[in-house]
PDB file of C-alpha atoms in Angstrom:
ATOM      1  CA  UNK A  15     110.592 108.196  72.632  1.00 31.00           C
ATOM      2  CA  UNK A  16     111.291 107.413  75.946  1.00 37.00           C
ATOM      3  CA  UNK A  17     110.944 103.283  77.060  1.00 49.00           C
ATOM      4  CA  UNK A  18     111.256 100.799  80.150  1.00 63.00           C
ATOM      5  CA  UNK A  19     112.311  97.234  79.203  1.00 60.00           C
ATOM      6  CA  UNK A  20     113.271  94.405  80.970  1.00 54.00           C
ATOM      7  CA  UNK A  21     115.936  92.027  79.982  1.00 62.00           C
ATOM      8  CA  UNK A  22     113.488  88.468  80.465  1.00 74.00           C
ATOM      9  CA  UNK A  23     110.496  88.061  80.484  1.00 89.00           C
ATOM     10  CA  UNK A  24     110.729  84.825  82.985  1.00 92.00           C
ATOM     11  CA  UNK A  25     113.106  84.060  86.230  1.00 94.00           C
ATOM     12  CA  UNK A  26     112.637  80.715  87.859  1.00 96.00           C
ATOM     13  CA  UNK A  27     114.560  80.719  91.176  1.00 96.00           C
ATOM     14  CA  UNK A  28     115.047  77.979  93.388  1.00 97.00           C
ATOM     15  CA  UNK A  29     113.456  78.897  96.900  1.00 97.00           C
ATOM     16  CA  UNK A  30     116.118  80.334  99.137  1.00 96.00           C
ATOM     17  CA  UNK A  31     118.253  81.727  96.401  1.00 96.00           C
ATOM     18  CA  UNK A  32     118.572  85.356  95.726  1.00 96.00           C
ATOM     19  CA  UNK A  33     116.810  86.351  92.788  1.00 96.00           C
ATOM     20  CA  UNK A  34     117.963  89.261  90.016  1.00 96.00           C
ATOM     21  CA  UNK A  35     115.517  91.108  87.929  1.00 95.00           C
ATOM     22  CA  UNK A  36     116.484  93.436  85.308  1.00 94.00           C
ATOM     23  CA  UNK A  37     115.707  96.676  83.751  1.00 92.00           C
ATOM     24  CA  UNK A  38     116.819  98.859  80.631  1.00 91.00           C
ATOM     25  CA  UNK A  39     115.748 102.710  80.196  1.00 87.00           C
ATOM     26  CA  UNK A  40     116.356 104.761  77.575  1.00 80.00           C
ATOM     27  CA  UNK A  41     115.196 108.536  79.198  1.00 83.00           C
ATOM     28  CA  UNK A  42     118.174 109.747  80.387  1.00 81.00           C
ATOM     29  CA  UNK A  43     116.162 112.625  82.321  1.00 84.00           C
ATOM     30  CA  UNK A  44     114.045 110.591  84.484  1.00 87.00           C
ATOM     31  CA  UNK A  45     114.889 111.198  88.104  1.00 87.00           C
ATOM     32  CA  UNK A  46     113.016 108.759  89.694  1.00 91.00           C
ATOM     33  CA  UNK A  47     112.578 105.213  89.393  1.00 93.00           C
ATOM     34  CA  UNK A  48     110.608 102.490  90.919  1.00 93.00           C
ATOM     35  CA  UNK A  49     110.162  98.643  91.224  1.00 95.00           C
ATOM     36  CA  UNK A  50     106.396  97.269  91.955  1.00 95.00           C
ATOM     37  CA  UNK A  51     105.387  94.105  92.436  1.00 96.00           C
ATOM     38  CA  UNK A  52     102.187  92.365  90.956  1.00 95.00           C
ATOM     39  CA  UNK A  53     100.445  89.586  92.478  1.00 94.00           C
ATOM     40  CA  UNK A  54      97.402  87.555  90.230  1.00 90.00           C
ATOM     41  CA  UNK A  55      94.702  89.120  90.611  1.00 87.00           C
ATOM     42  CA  UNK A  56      96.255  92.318  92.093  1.00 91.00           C
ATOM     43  CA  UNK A  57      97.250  95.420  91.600  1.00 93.00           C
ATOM     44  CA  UNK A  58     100.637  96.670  91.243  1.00 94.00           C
ATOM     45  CA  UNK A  59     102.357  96.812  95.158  1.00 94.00           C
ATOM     46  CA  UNK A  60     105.090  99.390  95.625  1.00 92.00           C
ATOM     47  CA  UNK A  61     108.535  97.767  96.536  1.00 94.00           C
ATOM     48  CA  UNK A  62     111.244  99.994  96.925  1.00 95.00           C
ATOM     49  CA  UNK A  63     112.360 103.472  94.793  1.00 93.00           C
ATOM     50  CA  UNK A  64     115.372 105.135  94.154  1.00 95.00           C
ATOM     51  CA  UNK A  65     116.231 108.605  93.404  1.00 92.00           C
ATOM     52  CA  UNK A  66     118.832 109.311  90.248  1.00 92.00           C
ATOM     53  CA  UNK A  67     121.361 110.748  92.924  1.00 93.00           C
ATOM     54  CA  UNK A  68     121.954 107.114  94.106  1.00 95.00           C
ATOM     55  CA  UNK A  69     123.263 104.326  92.703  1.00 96.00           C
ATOM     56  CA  UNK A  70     121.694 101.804  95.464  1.00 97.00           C
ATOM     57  CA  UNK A  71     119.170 101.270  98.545  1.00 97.00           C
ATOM     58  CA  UNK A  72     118.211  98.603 100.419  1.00 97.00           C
ATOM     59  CA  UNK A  73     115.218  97.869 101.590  1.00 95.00           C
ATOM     60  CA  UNK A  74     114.214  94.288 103.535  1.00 93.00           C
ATOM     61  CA  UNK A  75     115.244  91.665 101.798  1.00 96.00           C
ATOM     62  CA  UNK A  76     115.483  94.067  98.770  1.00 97.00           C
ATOM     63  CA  UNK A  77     118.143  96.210  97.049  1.00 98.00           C
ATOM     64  CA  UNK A  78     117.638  98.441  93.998  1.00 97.00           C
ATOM     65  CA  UNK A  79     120.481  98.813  92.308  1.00 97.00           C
ATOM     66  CA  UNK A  80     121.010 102.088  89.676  1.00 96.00           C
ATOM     67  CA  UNK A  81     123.604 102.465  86.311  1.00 95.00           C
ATOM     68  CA  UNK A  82     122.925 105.504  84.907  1.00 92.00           C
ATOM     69  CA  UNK A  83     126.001 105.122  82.755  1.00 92.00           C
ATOM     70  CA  UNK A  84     124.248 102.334  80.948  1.00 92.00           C
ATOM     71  CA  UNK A  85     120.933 103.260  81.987  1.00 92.00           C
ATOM     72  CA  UNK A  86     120.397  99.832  84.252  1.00 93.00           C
ATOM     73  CA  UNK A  87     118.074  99.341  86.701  1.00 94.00           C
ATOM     74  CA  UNK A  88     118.141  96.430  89.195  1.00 96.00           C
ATOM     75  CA  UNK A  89     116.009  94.702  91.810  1.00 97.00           C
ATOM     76  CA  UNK A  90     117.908  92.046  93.974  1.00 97.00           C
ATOM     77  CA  UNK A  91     115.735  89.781  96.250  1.00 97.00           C
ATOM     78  CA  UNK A  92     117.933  87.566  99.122  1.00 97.00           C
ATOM     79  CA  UNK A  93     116.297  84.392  99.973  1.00 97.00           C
ATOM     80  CA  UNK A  94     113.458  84.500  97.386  1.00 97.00           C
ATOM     81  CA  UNK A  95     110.489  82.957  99.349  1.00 96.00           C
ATOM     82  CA  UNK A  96     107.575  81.672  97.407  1.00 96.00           C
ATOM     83  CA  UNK A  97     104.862  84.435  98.375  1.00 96.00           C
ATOM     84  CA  UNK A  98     107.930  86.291  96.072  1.00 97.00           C
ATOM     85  CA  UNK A  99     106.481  84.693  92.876  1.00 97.00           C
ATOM     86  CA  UNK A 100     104.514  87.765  91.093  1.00 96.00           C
ATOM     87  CA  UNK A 101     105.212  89.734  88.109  1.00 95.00           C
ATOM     88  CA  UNK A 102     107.942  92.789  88.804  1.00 95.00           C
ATOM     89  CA  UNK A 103     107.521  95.744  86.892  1.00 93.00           C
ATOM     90  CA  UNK A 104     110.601  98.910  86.515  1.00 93.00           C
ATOM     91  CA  UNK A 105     108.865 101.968  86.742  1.00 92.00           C
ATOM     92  CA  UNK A 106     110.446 105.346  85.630  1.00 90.00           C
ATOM     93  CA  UNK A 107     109.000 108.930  86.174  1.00 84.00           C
ATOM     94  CA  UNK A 108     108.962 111.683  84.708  1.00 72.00           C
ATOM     95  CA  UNK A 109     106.531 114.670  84.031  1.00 67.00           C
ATOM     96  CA  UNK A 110     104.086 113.104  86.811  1.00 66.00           C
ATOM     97  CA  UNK A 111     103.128 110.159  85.365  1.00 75.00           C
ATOM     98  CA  UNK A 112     105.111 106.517  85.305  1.00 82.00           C
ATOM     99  CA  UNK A 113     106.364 104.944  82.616  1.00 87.00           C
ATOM    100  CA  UNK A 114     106.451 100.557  83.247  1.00 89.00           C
ATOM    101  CA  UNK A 115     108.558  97.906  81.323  1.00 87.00           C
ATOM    102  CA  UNK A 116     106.793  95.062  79.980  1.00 86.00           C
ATOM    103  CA  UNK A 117     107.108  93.029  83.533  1.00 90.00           C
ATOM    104  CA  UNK A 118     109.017  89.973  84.539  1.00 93.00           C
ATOM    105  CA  UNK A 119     107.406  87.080  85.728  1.00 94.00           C
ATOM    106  CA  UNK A 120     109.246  85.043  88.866  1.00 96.00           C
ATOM    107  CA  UNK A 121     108.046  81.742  89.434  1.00 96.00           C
ATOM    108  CA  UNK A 122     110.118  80.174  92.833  1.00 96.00           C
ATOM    109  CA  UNK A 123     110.357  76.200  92.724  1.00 95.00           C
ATOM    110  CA  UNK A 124     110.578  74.337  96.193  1.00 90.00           C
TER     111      UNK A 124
ATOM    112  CA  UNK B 156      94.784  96.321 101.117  1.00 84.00           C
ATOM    113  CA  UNK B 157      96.521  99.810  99.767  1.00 89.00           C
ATOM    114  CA  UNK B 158      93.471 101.422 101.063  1.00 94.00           C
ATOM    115  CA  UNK B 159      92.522 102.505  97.200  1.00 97.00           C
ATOM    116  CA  UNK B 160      88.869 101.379  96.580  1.00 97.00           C
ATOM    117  CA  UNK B 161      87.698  99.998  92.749  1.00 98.00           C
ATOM    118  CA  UNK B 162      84.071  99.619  91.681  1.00 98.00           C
ATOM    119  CA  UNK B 163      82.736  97.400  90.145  1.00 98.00           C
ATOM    120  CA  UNK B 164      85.470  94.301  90.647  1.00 96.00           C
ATOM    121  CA  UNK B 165      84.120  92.925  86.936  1.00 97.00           C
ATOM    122  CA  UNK B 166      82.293  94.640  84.213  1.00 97.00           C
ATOM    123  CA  UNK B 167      80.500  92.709  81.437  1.00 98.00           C
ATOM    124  CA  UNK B 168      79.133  94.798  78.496  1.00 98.00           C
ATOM    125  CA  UNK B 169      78.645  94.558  74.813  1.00 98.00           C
ATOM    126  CA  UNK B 170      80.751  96.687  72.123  1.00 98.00           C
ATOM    127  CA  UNK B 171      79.245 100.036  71.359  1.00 98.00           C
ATOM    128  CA  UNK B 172      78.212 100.418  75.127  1.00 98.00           C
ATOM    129  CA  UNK B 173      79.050 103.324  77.549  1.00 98.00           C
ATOM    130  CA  UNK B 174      80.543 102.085  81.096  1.00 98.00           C
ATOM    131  CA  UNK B 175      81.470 104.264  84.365  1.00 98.00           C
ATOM    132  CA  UNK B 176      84.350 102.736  86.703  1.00 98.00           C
ATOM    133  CA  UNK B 177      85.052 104.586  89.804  1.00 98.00           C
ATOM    134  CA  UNK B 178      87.831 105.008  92.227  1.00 98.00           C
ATOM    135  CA  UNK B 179      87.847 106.373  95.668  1.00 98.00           C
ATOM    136  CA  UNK B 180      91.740 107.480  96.609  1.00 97.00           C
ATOM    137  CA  UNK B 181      93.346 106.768 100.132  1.00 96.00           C
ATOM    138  CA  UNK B 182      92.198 108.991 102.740  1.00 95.00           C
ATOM    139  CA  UNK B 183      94.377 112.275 101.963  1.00 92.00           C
ATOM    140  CA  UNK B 184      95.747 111.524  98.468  1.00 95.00           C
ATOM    141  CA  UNK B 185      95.179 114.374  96.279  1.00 94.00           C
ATOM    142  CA  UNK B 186      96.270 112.888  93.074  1.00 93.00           C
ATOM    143  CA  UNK B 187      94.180 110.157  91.298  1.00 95.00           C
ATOM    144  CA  UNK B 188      95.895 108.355  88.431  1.00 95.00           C
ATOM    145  CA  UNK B 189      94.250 106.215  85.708  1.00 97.00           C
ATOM    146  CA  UNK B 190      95.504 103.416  83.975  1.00 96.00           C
ATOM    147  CA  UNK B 191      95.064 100.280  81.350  1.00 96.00           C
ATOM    148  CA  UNK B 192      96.393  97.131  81.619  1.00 95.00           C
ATOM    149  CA  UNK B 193      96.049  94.495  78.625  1.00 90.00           C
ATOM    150  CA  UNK B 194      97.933  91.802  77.548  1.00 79.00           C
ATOM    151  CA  UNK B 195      99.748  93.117  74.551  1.00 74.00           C
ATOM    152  CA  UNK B 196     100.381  96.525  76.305  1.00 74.00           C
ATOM    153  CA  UNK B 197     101.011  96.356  79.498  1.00 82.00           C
ATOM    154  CA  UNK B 198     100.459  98.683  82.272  1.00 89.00           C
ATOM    155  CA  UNK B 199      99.398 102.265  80.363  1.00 92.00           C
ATOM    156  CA  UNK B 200      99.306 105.564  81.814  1.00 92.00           C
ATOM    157  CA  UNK B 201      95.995 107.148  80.947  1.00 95.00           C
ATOM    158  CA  UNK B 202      95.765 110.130  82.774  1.00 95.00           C
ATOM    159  CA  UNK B 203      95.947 112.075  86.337  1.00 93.00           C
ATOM    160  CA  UNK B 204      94.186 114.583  88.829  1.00 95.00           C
ATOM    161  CA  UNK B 205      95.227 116.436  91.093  1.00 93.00           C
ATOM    162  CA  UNK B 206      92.889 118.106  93.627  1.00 94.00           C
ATOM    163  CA  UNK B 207      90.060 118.440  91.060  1.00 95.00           C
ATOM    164  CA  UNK B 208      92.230 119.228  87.906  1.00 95.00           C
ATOM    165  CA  UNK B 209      93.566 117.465  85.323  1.00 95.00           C
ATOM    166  CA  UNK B 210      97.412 117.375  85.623  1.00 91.00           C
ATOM    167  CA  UNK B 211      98.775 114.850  83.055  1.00 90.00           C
ATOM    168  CA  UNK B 212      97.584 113.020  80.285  1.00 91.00           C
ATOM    169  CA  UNK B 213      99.129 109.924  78.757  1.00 90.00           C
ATOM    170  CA  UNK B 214      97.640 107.268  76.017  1.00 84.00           C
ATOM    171  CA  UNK B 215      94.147 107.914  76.961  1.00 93.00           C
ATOM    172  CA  UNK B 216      91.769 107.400  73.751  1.00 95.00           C
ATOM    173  CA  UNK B 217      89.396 110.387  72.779  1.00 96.00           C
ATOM    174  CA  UNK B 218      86.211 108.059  73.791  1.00 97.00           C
ATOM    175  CA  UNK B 219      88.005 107.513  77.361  1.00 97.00           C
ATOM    176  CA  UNK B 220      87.402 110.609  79.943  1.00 97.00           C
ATOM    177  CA  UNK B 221      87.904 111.206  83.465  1.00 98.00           C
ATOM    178  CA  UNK B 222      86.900 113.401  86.290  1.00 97.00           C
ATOM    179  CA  UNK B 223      87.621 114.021  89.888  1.00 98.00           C
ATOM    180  CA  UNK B 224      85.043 115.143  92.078  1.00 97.00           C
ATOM    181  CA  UNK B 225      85.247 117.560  95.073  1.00 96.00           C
ATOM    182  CA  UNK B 226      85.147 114.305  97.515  1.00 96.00           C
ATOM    183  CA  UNK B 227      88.173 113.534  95.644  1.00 97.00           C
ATOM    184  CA  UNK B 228      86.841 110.242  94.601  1.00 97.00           C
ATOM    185  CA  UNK B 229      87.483 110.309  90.214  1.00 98.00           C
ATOM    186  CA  UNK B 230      85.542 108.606  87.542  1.00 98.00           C
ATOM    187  CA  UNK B 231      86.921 106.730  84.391  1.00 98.00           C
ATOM    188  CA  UNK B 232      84.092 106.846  81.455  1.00 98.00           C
ATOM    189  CA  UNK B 233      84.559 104.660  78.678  1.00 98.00           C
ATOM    190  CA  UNK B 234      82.265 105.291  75.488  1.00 98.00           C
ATOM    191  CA  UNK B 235      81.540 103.282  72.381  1.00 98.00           C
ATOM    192  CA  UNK B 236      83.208 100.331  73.525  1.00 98.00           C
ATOM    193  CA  UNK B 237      85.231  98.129  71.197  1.00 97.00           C
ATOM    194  CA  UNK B 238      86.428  94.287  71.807  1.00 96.00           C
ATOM    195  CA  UNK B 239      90.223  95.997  72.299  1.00 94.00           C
ATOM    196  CA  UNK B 240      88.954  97.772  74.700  1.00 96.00           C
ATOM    197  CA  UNK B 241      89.116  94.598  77.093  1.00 96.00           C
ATOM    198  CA  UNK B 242      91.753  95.078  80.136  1.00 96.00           C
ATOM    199  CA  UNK B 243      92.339  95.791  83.373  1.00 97.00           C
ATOM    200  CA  UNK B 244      92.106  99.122  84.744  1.00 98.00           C
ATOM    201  CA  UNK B 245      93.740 100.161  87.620  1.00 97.00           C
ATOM    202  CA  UNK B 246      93.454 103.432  89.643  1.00 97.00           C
ATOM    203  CA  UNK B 247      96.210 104.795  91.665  1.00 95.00           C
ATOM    204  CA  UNK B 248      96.673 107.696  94.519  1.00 95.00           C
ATOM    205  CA  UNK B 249      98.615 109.648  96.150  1.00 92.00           C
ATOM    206  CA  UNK B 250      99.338 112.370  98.484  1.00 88.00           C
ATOM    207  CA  UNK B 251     101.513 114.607  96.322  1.00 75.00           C
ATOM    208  CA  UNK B 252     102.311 114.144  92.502  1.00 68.00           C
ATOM    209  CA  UNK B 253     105.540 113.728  93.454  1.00 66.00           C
ATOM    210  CA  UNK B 254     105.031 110.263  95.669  1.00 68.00           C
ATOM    211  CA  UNK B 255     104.970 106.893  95.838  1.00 83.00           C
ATOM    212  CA  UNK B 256     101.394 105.364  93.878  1.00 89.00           C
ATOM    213  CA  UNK B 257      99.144 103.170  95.904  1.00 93.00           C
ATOM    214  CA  UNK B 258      97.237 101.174  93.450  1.00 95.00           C
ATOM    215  CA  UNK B 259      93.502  99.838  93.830  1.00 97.00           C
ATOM    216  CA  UNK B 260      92.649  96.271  93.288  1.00 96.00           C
ATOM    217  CA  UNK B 261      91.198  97.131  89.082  1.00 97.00           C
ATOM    218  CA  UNK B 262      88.388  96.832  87.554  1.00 98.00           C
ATOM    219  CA  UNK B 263      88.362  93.906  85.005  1.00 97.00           C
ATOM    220  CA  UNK B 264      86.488  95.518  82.115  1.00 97.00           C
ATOM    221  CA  UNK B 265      84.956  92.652  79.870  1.00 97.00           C
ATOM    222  CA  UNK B 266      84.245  93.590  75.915  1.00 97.00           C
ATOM    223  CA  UNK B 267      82.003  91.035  74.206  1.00 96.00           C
TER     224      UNK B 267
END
């Protein structure tokens, strides 16, 4: 069956660094694929997306980066700030409903 | 504030019990989506309307159903509770099945 992982569970980034998060799928077929951000006590917050016909997009501050060779998703933050410390999910979709990895947790030190 | 209304915030209730959690979509969104969050399994897609009807259906349990009313605002109904039933649950909208989720703050269901 089809899954979203993420590679660690934790990231602890120094404040002002840029911060990686990353994501494994195995459906080959999804199209679509999102990152969302969860803050305690919150429900998930919708970052940036990117469609299978791209391989990257930038948002601010953000960039999504897509392998479909080696079905890889990324989420690049520049200058992680603290209000970035949250849990990140990878969302993929397919047949109208979203599929999440199991989340990564960044924590940003001062 | 994604504009996606939860009630109640918390919801305290013994095993065996029947609760209602409701969900009032951004002002437009046709599609309501339902889903768990617990510890050990993450964020779970439970199940989605759009426009009144159901449209997809993920790892909802049998005692779990939904509805969406004409207002568009949906209901979650959870029967004969059980402990594992504990976990957040979080509504989502929006305006085509096709786009971007806006989720609501959960409801933090309580099993004791």
């Amino acid at each position: 069956g089809e899954s979203v992982g993420l590679h660690l569970p934790t990231l602890s980034v120094q404040e002002g660094d840029n911060s990686i998060i990353n994501c494994a799928y195995s459906n080959s077929a999804s199209d679509y694929f999102i990152w969302y951000k969860q803050e305690s006590g919150k429900g998930p917050q919708f970052i940036i997306d990117i469609r299978s016909n791209m391989d990257k997009r930038q948002g601010q501050r953000v960039t999504v980066l897509l392998n479909k060779t080696v079905k890889h998703l990324s989420l690049q933050i520049a200058a992680t700030q603290p209000g970035d410390s949250a849990v990140y999910f990878c969302a993929e979709k397919g047949d109208y409903k979203l599929s999440f990895g199991a989340g990564t947790t960044v924590t940003v030190r001062a | 504030d994604s504009g996606v209304t939860q009630t109640p915030k918390h919801l305290i209730t013994a095993t065996g019990q029947r609760v209602t959690l409701r969900c009032s979509p951004r002002s437009g969104d046709l599609s309501v989506y339902w889903y768990q969050q617990s510890l050990d399994q993450g964020l779970q897609f439970l199940i989605q309307y759009y426009n009144g009807e159901e449209r997809a259906k993920g790892n909802i349990l049998e005692r779990f159903s939904a509805q969406q009313f004409p207002d568009l605002h949906s209901e979650l109904n959870l029967s004969s509770l059980e402990l594992g039933d504990s976990a957040l649950y979080f509504c989502a909208s929006s305006a085509r099945t096709d786009n971007e989720q806006f989720f609501g703050p959960g409801t933090r269901l309580t099993v004791l």
